[in-house]
mmCIF file with all atom_site columns, C-alpha atoms in Angstrom:
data_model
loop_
_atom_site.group_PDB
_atom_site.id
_atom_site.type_symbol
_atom_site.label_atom_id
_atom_site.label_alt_id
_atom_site.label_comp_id
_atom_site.label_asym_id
_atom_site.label_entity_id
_atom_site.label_seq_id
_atom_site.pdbx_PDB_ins_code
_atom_site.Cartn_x
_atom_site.Cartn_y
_atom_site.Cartn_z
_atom_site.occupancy
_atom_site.B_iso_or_equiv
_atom_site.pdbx_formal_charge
_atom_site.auth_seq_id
_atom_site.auth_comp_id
_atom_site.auth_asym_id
_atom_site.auth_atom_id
_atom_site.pdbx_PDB_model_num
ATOM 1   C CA . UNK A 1 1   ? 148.605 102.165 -102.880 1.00 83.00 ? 1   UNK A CA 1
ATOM 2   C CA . UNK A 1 2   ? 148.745 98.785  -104.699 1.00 93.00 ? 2   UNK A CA 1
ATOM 3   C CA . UNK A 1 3   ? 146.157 98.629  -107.713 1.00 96.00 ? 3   UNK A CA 1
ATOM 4   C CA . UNK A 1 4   ? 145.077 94.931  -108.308 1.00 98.00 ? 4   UNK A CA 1
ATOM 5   C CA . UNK A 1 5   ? 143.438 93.992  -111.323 1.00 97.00 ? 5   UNK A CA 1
ATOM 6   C CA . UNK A 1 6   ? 142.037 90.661  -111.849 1.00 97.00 ? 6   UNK A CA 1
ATOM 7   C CA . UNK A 1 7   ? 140.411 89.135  -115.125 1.00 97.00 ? 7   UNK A CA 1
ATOM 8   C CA . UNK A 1 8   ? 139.569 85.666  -116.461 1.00 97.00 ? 8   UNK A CA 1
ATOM 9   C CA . UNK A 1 9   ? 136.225 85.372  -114.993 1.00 96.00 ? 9   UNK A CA 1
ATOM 10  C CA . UNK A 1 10  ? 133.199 83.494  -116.976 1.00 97.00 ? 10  UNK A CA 1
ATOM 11  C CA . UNK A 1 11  ? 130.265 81.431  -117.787 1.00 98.00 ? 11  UNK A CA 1
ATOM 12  C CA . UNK A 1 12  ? 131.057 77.582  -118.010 1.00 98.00 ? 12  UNK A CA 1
ATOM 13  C CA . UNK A 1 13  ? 129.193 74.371  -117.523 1.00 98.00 ? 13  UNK A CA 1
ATOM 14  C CA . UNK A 1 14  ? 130.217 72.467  -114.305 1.00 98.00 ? 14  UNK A CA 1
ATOM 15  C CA . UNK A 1 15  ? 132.693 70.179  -114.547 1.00 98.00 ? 15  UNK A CA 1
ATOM 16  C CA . UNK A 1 16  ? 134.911 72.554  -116.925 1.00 98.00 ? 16  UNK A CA 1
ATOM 17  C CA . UNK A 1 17  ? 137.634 74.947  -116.014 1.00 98.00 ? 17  UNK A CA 1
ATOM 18  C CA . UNK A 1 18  ? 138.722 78.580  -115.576 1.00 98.00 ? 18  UNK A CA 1
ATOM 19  C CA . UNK A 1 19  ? 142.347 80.040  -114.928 1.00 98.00 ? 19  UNK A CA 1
ATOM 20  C CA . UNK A 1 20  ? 141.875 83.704  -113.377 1.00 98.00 ? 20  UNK A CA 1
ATOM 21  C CA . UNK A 1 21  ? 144.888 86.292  -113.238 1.00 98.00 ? 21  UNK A CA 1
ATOM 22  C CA . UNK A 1 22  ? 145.675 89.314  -111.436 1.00 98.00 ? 22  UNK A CA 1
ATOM 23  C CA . UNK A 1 23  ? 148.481 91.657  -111.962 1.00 98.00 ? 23  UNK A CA 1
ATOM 24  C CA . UNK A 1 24  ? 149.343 94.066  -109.046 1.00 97.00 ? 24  UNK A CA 1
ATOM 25  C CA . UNK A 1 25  ? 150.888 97.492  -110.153 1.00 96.00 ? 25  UNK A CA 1
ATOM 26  C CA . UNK A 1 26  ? 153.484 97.712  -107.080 1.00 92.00 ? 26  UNK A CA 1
ATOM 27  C CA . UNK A 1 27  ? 157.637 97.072  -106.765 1.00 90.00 ? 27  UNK A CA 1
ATOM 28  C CA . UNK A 1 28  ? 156.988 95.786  -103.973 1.00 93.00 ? 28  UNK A CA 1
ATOM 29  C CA . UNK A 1 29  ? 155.329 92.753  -104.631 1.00 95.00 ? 29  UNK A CA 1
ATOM 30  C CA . UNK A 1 30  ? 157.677 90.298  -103.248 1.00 94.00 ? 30  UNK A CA 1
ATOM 31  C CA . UNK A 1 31  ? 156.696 91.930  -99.585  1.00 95.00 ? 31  UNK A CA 1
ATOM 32  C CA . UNK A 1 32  ? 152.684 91.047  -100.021 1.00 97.00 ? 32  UNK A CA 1
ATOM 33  C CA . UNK A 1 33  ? 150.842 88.161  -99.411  1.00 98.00 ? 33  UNK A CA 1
ATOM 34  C CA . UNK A 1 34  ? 148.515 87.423  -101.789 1.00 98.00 ? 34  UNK A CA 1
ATOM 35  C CA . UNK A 1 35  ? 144.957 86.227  -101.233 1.00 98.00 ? 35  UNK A CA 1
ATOM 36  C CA . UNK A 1 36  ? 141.876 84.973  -103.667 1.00 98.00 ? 36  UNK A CA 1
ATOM 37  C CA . UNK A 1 37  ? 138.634 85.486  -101.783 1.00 98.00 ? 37  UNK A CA 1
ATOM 38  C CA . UNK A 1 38  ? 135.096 84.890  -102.992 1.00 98.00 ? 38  UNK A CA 1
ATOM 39  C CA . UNK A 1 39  ? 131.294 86.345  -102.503 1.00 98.00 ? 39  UNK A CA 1
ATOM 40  C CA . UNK A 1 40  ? 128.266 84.478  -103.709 1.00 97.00 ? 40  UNK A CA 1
ATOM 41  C CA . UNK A 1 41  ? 125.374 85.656  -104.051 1.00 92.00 ? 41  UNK A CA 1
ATOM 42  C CA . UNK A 1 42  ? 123.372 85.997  -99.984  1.00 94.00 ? 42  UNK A CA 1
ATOM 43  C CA . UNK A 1 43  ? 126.997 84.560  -98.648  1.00 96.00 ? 43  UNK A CA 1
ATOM 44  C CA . UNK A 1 44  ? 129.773 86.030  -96.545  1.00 97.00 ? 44  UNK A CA 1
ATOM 45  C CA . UNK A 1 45  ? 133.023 86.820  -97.849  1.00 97.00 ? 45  UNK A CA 1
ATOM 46  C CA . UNK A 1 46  ? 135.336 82.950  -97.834  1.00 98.00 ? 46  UNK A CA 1
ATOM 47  C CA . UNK A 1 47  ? 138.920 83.054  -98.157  1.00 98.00 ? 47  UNK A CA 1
ATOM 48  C CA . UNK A 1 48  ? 139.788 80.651  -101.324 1.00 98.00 ? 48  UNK A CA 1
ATOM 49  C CA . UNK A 1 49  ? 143.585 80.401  -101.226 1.00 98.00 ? 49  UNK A CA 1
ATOM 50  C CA . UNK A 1 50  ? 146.642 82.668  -100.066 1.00 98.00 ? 50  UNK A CA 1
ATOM 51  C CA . UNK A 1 51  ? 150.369 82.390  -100.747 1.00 97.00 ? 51  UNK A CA 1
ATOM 52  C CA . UNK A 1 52  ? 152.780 84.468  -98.859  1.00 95.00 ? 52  UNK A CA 1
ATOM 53  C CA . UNK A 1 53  ? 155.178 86.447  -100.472 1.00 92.00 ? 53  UNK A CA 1
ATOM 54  C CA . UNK A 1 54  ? 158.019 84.092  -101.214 1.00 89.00 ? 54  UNK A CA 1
ATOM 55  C CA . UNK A 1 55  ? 155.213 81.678  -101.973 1.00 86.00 ? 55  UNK A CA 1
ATOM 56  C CA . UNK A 1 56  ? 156.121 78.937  -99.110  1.00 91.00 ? 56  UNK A CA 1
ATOM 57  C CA . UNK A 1 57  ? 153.618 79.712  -97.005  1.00 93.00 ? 57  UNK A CA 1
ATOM 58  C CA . UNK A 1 58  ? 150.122 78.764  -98.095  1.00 96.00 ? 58  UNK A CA 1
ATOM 59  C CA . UNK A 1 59  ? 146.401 78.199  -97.115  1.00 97.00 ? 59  UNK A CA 1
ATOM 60  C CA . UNK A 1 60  ? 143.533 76.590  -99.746  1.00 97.00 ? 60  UNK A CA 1
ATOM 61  C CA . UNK A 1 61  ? 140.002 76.104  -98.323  1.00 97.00 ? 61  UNK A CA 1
ATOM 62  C CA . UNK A 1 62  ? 138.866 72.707  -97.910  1.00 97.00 ? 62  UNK A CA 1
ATOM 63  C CA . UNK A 1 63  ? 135.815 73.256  -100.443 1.00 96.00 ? 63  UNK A CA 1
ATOM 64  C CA . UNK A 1 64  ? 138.762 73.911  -103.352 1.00 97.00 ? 64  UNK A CA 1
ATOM 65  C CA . UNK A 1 65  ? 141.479 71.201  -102.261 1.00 97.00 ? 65  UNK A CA 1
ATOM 66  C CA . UNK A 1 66  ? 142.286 68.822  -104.926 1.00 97.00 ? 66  UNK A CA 1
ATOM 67  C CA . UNK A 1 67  ? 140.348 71.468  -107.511 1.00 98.00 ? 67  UNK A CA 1
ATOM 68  C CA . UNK A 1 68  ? 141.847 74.985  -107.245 1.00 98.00 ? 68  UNK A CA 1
ATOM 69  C CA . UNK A 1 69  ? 145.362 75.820  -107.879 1.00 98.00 ? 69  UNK A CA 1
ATOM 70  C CA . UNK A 1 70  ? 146.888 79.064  -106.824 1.00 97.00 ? 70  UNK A CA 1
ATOM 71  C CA . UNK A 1 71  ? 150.534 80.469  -108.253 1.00 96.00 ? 71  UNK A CA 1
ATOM 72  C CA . UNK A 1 72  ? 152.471 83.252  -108.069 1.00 95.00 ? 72  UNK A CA 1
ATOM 73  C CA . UNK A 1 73  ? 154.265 85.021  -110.414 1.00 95.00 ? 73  UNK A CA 1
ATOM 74  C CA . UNK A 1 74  ? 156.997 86.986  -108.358 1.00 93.00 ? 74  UNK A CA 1
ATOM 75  C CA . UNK A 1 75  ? 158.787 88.107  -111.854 1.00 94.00 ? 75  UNK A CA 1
ATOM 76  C CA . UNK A 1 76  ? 155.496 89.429  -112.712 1.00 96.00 ? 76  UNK A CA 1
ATOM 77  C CA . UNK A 1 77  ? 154.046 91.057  -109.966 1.00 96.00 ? 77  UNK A CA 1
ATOM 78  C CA . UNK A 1 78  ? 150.815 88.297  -110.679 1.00 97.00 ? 78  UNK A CA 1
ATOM 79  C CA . UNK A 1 79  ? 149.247 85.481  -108.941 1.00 98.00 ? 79  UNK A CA 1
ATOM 80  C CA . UNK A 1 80  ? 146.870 82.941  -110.959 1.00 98.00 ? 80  UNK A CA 1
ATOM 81  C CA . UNK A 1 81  ? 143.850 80.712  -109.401 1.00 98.00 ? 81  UNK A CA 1
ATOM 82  C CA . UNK A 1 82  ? 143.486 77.569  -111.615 1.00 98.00 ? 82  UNK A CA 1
ATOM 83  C CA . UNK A 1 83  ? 139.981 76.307  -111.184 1.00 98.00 ? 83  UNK A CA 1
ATOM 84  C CA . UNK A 1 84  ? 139.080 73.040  -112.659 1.00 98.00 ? 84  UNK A CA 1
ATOM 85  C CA . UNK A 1 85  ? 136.524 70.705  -111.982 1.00 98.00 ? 85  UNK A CA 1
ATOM 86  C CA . UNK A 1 86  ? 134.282 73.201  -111.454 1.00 98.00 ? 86  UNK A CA 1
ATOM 87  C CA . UNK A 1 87  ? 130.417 73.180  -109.694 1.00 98.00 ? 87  UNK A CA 1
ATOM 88  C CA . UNK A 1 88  ? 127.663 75.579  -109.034 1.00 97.00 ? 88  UNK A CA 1
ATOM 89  C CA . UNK A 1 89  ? 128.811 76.093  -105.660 1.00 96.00 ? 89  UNK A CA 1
ATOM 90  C CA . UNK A 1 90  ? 131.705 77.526  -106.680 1.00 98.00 ? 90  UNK A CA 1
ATOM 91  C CA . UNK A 1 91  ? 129.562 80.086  -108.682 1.00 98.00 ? 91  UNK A CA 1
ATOM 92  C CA . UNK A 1 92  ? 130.866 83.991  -106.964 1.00 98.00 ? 92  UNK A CA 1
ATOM 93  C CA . UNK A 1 93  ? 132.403 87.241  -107.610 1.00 98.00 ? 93  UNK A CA 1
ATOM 94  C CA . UNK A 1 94  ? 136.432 86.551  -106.834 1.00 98.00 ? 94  UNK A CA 1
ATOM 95  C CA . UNK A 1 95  ? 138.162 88.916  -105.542 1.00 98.00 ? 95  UNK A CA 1
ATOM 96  C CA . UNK A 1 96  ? 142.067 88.997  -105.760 1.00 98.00 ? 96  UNK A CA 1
ATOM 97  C CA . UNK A 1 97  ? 143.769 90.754  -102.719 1.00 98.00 ? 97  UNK A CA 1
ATOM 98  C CA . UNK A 1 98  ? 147.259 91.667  -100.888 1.00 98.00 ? 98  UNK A CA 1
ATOM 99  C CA . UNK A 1 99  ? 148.589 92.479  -97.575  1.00 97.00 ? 99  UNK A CA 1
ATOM 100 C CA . UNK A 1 100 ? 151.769 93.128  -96.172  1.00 96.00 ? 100 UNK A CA 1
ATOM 101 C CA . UNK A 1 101 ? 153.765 90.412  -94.631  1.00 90.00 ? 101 UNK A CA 1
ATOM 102 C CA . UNK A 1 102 ? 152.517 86.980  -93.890  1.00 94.00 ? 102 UNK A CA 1
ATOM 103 C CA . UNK A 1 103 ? 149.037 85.426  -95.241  1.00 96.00 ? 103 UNK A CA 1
ATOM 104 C CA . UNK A 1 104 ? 146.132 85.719  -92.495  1.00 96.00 ? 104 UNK A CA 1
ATOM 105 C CA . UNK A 1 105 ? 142.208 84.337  -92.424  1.00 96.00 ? 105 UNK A CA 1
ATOM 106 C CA . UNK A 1 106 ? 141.019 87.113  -91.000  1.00 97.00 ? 106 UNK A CA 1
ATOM 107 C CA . UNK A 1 107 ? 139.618 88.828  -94.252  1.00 97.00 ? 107 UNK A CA 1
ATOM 108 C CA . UNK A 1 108 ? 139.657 92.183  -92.948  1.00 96.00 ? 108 UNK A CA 1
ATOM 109 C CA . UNK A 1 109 ? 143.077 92.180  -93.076  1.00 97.00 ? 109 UNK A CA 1
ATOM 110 C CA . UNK A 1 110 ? 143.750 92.128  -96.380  1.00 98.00 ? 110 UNK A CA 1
ATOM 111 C CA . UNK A 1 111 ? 144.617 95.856  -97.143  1.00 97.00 ? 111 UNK A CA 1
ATOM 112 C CA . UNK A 1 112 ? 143.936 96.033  -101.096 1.00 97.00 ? 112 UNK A CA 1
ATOM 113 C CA . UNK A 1 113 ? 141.533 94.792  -103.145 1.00 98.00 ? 113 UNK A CA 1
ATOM 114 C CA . UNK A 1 114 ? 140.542 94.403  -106.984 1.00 98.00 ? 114 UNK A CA 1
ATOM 115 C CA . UNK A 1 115 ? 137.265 94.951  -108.351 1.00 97.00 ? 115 UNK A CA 1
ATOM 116 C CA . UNK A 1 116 ? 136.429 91.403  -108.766 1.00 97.00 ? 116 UNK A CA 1
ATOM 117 C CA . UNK A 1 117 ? 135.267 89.127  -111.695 1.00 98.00 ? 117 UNK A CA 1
ATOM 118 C CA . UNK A 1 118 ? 132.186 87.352  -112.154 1.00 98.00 ? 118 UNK A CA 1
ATOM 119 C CA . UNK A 1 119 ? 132.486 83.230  -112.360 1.00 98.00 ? 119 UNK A CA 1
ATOM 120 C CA . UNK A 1 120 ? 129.383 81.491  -113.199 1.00 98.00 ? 120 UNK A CA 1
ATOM 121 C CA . UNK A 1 121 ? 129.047 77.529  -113.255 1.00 98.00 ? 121 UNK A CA 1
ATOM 122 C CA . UNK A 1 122 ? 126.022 76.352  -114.724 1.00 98.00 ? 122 UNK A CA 1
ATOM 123 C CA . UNK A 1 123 ? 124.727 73.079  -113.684 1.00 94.00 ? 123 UNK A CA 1
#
């Protein structure tokens, strides 16, 4: 079972920036894809950005492109979503999330999830 743990969530003003984290508590991380997928509030589940495990492979939604940046931290076992220019759309619970093997857009198949943290952009 791979325990994901994400933090960096917040209030901020639109325009401004976040950097979230996650830290996965697995030796295996090099064999997961890893996802950052968001809620907001009356929405369905949209997948933000995913990196497979080497980090080659990659997927950003077109809402984030140019805004969001997502890294991974192999050494680490963590991946990072850089958010700047942020805007009340992006307002959501984000959810960090792995799967074996290569990165899909098919949420249910991301096999582990962390509990989420709260981002907020105020207009």
């Amino acid at each position: 079972q791979v325990q994901l743990v994400e933090s960096g969530g917040g209030l901020v003003q639109a325009g401004e920036s976040l950097r979230l984290s996650c830290t996965a508590s697995t030796q295996y991380f090099t064999a997961y894809a890893m996802a950052w997928i968001r809620q907001a509030p009356g929405k369905e589940r949209e997948l933000v950005a995913a990196r497979s495990p080497s980090g080659i492979g990659r997927y950003d939604a077109e809402s984030v492109q140019g805004r969001f940046a997502m890294s991974r931290d192999n050494a680490n076992s963590a991946v990072f979503l850089q958010m700047n220019g942020l805007k009340p759309d992006d307002t959501a619970v984000y959810y960090c999330a792995a799967r074996s093997g290569a990165i899909s857009q098919r949420l249910d198949s991301w096999e582990h999830w962390g509990q989420g943290t709260q981002v907020t952009v105020s207009s």
